[in-house]
Tab-separated table of C-alpha atoms and ligand atoms in Angstrom:
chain	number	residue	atom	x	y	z
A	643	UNK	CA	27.845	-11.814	10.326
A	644	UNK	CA	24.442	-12.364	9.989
A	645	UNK	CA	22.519	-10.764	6.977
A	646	UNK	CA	19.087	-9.221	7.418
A	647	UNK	CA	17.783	-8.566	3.937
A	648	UNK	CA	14.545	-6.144	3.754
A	649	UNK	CA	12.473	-8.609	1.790
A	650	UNK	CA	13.266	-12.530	1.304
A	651	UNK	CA	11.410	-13.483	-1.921
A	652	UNK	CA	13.394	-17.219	-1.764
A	653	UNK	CA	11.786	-17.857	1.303
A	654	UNK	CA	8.480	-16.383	0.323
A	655	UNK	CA	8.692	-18.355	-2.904
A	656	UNK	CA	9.764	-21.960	-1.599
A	657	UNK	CA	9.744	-24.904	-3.221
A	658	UNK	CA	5.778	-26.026	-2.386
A	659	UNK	CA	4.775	-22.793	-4.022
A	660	UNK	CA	7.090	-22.557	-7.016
A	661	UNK	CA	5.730	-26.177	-7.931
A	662	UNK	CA	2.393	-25.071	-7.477
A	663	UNK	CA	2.663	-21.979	-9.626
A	664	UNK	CA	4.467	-23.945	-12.553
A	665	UNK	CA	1.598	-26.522	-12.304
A	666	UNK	CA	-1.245	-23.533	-12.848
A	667	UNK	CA	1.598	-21.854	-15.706
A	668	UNK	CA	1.732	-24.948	-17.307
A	669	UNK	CA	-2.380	-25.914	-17.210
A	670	UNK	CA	-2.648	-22.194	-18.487
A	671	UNK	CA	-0.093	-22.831	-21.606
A	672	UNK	CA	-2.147	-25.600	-22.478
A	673	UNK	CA	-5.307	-23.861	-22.292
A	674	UNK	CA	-3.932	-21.198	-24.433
A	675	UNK	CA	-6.069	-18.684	-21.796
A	676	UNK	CA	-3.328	-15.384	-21.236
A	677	UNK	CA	-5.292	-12.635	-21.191
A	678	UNK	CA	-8.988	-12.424	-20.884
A	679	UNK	CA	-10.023	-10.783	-18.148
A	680	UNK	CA	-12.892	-13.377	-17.690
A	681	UNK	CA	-10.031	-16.563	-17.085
A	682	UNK	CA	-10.232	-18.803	-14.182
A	683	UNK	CA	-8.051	-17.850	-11.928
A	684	UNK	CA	-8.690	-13.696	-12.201
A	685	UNK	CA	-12.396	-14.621	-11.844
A	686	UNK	CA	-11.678	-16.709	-8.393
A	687	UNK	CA	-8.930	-14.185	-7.209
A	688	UNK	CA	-11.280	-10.957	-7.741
A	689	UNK	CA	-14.330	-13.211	-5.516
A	690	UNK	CA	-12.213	-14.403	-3.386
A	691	UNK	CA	-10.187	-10.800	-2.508
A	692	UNK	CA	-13.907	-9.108	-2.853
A	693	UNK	CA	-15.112	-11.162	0.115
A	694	UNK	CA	-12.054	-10.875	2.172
A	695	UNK	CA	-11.799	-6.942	2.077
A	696	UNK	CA	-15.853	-7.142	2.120
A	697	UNK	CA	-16.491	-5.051	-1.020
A	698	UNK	CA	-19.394	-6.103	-3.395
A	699	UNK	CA	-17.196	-6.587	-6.804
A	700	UNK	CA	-13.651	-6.931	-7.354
A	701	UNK	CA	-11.951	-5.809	-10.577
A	702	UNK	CA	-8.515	-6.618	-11.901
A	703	UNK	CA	-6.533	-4.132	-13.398
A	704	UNK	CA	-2.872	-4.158	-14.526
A	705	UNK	CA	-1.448	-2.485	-11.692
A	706	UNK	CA	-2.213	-0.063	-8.771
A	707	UNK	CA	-1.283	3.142	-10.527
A	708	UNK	CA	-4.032	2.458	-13.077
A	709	UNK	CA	-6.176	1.754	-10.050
A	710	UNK	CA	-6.228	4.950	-9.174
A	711	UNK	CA	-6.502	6.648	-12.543
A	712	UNK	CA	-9.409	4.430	-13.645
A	713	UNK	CA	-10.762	5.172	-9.846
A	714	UNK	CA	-10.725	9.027	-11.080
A	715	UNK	CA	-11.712	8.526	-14.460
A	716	UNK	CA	-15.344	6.989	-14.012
A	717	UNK	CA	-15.726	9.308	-11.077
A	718	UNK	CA	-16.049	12.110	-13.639
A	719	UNK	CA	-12.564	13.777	-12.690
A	720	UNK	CA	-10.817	14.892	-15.601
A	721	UNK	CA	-8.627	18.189	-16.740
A	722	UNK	CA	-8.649	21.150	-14.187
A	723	UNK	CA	-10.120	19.368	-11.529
A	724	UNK	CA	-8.000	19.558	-8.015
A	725	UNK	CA	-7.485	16.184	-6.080
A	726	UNK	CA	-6.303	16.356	-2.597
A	727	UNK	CA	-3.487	14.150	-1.612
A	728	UNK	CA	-0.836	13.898	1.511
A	729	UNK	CA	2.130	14.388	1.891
A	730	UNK	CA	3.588	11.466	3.062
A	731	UNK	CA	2.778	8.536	0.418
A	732	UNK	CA	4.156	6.716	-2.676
A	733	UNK	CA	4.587	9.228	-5.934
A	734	UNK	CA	2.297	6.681	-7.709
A	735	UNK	CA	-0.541	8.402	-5.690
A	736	UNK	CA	-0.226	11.761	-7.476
A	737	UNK	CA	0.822	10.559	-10.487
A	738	UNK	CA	-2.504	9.147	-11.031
A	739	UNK	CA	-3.838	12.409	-10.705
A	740	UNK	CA	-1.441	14.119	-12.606
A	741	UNK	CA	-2.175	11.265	-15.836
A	742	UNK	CA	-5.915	12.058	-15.372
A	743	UNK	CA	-4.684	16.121	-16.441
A	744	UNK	CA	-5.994	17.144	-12.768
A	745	UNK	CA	-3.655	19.050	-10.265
A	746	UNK	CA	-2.809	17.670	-6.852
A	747	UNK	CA	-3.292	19.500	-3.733
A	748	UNK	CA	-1.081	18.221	-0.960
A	749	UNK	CA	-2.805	17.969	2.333
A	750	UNK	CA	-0.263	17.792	5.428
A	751	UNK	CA	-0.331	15.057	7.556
A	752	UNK	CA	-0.503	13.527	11.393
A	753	UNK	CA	2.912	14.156	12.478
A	754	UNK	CA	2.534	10.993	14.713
A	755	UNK	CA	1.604	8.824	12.165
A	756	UNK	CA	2.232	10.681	8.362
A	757	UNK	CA	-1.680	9.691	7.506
A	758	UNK	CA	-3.246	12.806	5.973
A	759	UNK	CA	-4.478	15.045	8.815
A	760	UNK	CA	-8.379	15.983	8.706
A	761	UNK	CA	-7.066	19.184	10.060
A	762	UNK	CA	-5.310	20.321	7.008
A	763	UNK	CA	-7.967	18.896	4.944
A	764	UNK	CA	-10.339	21.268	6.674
A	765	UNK	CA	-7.894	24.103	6.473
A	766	UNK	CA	-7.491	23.663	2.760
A	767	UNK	CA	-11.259	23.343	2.204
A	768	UNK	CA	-11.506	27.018	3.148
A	769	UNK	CA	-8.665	28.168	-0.166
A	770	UNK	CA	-10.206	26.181	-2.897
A	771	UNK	CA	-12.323	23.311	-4.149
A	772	UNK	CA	-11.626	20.231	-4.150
A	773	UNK	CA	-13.429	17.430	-6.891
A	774	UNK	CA	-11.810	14.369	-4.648
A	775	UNK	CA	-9.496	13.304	-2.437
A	776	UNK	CA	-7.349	10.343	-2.350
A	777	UNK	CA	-6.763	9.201	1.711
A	778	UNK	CA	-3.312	6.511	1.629
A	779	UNK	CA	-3.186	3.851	4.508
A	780	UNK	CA	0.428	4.395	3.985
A	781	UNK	CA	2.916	1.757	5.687
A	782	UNK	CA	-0.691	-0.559	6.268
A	783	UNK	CA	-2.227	2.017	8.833
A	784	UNK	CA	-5.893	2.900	8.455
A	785	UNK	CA	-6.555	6.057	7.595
A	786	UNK	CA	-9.403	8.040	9.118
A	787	UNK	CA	-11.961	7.506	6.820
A	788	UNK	CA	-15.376	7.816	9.035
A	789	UNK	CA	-14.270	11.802	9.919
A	790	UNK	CA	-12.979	12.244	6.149
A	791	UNK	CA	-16.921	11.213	4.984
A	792	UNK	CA	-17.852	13.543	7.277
A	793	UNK	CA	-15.634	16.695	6.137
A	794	UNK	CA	-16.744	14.996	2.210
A	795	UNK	CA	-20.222	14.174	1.966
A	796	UNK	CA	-21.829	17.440	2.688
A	797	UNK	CA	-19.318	18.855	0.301
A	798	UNK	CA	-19.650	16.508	-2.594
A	799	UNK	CA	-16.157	15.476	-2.770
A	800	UNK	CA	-15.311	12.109	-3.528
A	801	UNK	CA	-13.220	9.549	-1.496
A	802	UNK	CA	-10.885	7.049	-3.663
A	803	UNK	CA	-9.183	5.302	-1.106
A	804	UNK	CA	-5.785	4.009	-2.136
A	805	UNK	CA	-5.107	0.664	-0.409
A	806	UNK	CA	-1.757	-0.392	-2.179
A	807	UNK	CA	-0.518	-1.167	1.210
A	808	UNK	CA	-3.179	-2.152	3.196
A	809	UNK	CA	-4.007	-5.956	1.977
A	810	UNK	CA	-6.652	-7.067	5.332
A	811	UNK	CA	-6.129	-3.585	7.268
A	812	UNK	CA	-8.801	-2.602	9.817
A	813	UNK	CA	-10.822	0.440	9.294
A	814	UNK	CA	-11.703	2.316	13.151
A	815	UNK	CA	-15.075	1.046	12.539
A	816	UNK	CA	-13.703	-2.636	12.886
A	817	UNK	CA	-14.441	-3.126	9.033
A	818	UNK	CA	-11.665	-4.284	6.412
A	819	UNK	CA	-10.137	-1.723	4.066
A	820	UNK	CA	-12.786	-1.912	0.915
A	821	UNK	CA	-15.685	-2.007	2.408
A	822	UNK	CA	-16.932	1.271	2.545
A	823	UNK	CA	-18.857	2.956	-0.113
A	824	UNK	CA	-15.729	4.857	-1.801
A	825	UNK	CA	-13.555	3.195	-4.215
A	826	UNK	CA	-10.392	1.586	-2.949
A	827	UNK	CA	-8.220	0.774	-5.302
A	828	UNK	CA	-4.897	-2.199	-4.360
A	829	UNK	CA	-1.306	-3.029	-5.847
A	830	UNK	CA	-0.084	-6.489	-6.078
A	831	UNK	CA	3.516	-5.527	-7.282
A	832	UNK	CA	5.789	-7.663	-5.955
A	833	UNK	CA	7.058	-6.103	-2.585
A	834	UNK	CA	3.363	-5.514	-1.800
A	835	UNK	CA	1.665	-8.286	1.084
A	836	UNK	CA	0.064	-9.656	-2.175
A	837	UNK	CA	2.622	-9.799	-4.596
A	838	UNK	CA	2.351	-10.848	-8.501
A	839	UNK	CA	5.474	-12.184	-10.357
A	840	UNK	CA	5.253	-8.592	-12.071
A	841	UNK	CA	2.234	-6.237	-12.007
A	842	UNK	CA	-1.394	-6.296	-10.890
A	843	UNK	CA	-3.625	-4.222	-9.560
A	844	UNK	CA	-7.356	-3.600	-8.532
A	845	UNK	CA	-10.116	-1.558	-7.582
A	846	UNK	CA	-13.063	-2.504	-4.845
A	847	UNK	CA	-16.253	-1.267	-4.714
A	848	UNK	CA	-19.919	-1.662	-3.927
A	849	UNK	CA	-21.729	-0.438	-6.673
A	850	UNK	CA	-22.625	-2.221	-10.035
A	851	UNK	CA	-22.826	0.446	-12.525
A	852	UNK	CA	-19.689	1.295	-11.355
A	853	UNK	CA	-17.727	-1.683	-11.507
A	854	UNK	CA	-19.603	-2.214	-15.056
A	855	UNK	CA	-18.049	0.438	-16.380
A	856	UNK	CA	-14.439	0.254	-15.086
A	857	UNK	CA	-15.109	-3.736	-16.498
A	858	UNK	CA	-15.319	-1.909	-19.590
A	859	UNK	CA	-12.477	0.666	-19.442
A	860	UNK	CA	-10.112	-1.344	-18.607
A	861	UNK	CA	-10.497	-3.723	-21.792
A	862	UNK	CA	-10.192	-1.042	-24.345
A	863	UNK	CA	-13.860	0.493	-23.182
A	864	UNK	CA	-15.412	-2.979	-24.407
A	865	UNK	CA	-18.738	-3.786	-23.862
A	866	UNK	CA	-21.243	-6.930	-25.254
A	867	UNK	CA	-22.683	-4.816	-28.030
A	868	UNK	CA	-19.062	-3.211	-28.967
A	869	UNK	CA	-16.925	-0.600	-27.961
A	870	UNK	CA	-18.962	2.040	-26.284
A	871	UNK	CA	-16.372	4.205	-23.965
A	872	UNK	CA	-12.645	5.584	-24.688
A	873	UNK	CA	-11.348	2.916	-23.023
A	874	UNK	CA	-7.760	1.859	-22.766
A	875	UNK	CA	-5.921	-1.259	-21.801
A	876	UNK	CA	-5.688	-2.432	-18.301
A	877	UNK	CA	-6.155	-5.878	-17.908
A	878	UNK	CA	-4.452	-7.886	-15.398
A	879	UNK	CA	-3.007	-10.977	-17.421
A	880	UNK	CA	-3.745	-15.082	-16.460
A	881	UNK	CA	-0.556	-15.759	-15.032
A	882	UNK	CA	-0.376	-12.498	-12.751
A	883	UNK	CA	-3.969	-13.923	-11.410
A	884	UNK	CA	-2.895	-17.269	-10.654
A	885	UNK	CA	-0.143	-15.936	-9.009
A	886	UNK	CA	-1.805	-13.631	-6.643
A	887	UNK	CA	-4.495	-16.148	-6.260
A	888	UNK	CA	-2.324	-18.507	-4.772
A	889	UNK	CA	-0.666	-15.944	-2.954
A	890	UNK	CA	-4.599	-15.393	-1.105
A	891	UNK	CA	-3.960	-19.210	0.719
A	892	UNK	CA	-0.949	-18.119	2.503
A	893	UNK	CA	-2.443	-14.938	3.525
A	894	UNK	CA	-4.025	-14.706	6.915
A	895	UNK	CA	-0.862	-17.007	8.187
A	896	UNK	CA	2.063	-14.905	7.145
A	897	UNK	CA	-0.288	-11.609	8.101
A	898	UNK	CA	-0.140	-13.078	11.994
A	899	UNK	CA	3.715	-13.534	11.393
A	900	UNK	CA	3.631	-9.761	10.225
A	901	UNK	CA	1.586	-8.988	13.641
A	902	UNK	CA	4.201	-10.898	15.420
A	903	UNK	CA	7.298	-9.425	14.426
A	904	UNK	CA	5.875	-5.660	14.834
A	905	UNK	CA	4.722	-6.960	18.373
A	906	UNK	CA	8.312	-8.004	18.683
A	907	UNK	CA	9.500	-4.573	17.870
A	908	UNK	CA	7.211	-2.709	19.242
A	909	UNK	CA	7.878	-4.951	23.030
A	910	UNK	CA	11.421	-4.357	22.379
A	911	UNK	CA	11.654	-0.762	22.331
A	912	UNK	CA	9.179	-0.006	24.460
A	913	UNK	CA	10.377	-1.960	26.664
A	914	UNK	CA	13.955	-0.349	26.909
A	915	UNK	CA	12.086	2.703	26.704
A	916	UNK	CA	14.480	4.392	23.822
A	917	UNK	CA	12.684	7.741	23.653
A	918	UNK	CA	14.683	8.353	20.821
A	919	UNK	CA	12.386	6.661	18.513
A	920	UNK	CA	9.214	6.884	18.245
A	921	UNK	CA	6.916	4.021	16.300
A	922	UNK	CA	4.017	5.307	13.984
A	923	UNK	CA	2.044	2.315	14.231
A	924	UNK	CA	2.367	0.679	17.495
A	925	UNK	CA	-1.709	2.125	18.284
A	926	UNK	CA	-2.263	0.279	15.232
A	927	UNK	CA	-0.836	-3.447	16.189
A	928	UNK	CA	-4.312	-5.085	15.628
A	929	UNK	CA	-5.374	-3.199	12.747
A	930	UNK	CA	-2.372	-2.627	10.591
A	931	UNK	CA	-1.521	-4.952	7.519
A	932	UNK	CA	2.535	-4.493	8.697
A	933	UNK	CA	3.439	-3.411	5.217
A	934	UNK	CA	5.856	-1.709	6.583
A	935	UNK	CA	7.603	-0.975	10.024
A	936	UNK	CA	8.018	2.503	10.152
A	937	UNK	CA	10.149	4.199	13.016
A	938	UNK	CA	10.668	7.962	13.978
A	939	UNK	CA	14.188	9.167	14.619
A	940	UNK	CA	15.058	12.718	16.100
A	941	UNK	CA	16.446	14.239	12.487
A	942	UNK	CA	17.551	13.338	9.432
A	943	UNK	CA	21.176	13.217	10.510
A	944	UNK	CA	20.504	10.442	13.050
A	945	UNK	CA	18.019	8.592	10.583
A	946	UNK	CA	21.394	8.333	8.060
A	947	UNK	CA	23.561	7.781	11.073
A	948	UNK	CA	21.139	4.368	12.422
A	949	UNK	CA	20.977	3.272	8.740
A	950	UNK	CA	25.020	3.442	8.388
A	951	UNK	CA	25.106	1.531	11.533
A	952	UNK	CA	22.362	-1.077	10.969
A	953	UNK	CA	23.848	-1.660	7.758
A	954	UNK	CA	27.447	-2.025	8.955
A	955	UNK	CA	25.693	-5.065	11.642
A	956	UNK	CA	24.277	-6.643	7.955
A	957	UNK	CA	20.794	-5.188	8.001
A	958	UNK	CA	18.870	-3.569	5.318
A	959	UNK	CA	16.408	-0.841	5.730
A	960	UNK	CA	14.646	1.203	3.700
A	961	UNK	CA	13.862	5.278	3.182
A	962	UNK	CA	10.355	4.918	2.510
A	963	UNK	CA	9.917	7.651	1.671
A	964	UNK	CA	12.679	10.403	2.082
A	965	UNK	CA	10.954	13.253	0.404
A	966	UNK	CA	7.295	14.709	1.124
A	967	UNK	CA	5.482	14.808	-2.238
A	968	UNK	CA	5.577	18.603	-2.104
A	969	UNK	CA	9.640	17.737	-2.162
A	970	UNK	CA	9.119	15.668	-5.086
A	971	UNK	CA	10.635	17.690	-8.782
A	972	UNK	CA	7.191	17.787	-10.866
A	973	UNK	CA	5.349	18.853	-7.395
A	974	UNK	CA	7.722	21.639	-6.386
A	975	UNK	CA	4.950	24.309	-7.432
A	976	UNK	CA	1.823	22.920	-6.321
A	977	UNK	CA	-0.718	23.821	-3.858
A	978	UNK	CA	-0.317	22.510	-0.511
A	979	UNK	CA	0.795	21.946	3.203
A	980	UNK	CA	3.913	20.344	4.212
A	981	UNK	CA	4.602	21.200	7.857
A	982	UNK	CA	4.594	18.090	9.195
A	983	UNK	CA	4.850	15.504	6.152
A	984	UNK	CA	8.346	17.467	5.512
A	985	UNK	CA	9.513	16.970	9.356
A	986	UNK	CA	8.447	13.336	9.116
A	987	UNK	CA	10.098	12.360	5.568
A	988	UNK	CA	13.296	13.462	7.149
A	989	UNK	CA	13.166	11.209	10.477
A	990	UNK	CA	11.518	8.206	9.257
A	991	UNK	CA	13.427	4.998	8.425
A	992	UNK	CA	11.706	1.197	7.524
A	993	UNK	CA	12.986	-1.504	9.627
A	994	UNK	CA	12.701	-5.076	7.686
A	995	UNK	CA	9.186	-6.741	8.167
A	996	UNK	CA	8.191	-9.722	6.236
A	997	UNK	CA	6.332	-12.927	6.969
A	998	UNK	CA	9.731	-14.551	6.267
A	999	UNK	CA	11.725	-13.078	8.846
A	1000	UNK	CA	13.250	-15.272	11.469
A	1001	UNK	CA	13.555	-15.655	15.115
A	1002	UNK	CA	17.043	-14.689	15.192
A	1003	UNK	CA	16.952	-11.873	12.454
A	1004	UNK	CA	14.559	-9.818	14.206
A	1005	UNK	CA	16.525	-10.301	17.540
A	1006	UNK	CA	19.404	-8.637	15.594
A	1007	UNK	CA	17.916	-5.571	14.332
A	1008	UNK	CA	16.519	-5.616	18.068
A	1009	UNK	CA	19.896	-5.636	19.302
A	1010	UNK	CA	21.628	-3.517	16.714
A	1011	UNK	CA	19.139	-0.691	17.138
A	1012	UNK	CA	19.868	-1.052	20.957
A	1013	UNK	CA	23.393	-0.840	20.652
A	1014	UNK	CA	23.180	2.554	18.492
A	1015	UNK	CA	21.711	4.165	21.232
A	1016	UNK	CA	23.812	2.520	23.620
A	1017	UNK	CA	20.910	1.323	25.744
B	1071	LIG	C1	2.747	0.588	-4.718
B	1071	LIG	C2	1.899	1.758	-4.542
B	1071	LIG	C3	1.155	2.323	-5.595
B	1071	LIG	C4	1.337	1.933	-7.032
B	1071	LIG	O1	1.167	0.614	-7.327
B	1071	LIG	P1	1.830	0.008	-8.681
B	1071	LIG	O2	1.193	-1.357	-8.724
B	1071	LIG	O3	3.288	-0.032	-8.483
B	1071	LIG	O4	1.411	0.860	-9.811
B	1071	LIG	C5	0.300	3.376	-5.308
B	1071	LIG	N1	0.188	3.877	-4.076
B	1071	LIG	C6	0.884	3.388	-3.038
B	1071	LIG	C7	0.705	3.986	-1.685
B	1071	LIG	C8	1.780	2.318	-3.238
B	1071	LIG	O5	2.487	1.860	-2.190
């Protein structure tokens, strides 16, 4: 039987790119150069990555959690302060809050899609203040961030937009992810469409005092003239840089093959019109990243059910993510909505999407989905 595993790292790492990494490991050994920020390759990835997501500086961080934090930090938000947040994303997203000693507010979300609803933002706006709100492009999708400035601006709440999975996404306005005037902050853990050998992360964003200062947090609050902020450490190290720099060559390639297999999918079930599932990001085909292929099942019980079955026919998928953050233990008592993130955490199930997957691998999940609902 034919395995379908949910990522394929050997593939993704073949043998023209592992020789190519240990040639840059191997020039960085002998340079002795592991971890200033200012090396070669995390100076070309963070110019490189800036002009791709068109944002005016890049800065390297050690991973995407830290993204966020340091995102909050030089935006002033500290003890107290409320950040809004939805429902349906990674923990990692209100952890950072939580680490800054600020209390998340869960906003609900779009029960089509499980990206935070402007709806629920708007309803929440009218119980309490909010200092900032963190917007996910969760699965690769672009959130809504034109109407979110709008509902924002005239309020004076700040936008840090968290982009871990949304490596070239399409904002509405036709613009790449990082390129509007909020901080955006990216994860290059491994699993991520950039992915280090271990962790990395960054922040994008236009403005120089800004990135001057996160320059500075991030290596222990450093500056020219000595240490002038409580800083911390956050640097991304040599290695992780050449690594994801690399990684930057492949990238508009095996984003098409991402494109192409969610087409695939998307043809697929369309086309046999199951209207048992129901596909999150098929309005999205063009303007998604792909991290992820998320489909919609009719309950939970049927979501476990297709995920026996698929993995009885050799294919892996994933439960990203099975609880709504107001589900999650240390969030139990917090402020928030969860009507429709708590519906959509129990139907939603990840089919396998990678740049690596084959012809005949995606037929077979194809197939296998098919056959569970005997179509
Ligand atoms: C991966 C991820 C993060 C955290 O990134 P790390 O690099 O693992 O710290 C944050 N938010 C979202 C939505 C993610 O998917």
């Amino acid at each position: 039987m034919m395995q379908v595993p949910f990522y394929n790292f050997t593939r993704l790492h073949n043998q023209e790119f592992h020789d190519e990494v240990l040639k840059r490991f191997s020039q960085i050994i002998k340079e002795n150069s592991f971890s200033n920020p200012d090396a070669h390759y995390n100076k070309l990835f963070e110019q490189e990555f800036a002009e791709m997501q068109k944002a005016k500086h890049c800065i390297l961080v050690a991973n995407g959690t830290d993204a966020l934090e340091l995102s909050l930090e030089v935006l002033g938000v500290g003890a107290g302060d409320k950040v809004g947040i939805p429902g349906i994303t990674f923990y990692a997203t209100a952890e950072a809050v939580l680490n800054r000693g600020a209390i998340p507010v869960v906003i609900d979300v779009d029960p089509k899609t499980g990206l935070i609803s402007t709806k629920s933002l708007t309803k929440m706006l009218k119980q309490t203040n909010l200092k900032a709100i963190i917007p996910v492009h969760i699965y690769g999708m672009p959130a809504p961030i034109e109407e979110l400035e709008c509902i924002c601006r005239e309020r004076g709440i700040a936008i840090v937009e968290d982009g871990a999975q949304a490596h070239g996404t399409i904002l509405a306005n036709g613009q790449p992810v990082g390129s509007t005037s909020n901080l955006t902050t990216f994860s290059f853990y491994p699993t991520k469409n950039i992915g280090a050998f271990g962790d990395a992360g960054a922040i994008l964003t236009q403005d120089d005092n800004i990135a001057k200062k996160i320059i500075s947090l991030r290596n222990h609050g450093r500056s020219a003239s000595g240490i002038e902020f409580f800083g911390r450490n956050s640097r991304c190290d040599h290695l992780q840089a050449a690594v994801i720099h690399l990684k930057l060559q492949y990238f508009s390639e095996q984003s098409r093959r991402r494109q192409e297999v969610a087409a695939s999918y998307i043809r697929g079930f369309k086309s046999q019109d199951i209207t048992d599932i129901t596909m999150p990001a098929e309005n999205f085909l063009n303007n998604s990243s792909w991290h992820l292929f998320p489909i919609l099942v009719k309950n939970k019980e049927t979501k476990l059910h297709l995920k026996k079955f698929l993995e009885q026919g050799g294919i892996s998928t994933s439960l990203f993510y099975e609880r709504s953050m107001l589900e999650e233990k240390p969030l139990k008592d917090i402020m928030g909505e969860n009507t429709h993130a708590g519906l959509f955490a129990e139907r939603v199930l990840c089919l396998p999407i990678h740049p690596c997957l084959q012809e005949e691998e995606l037929q077979s999940v194809i197939t296998n989905v098919k056959d569970f609902f005997k179509l």
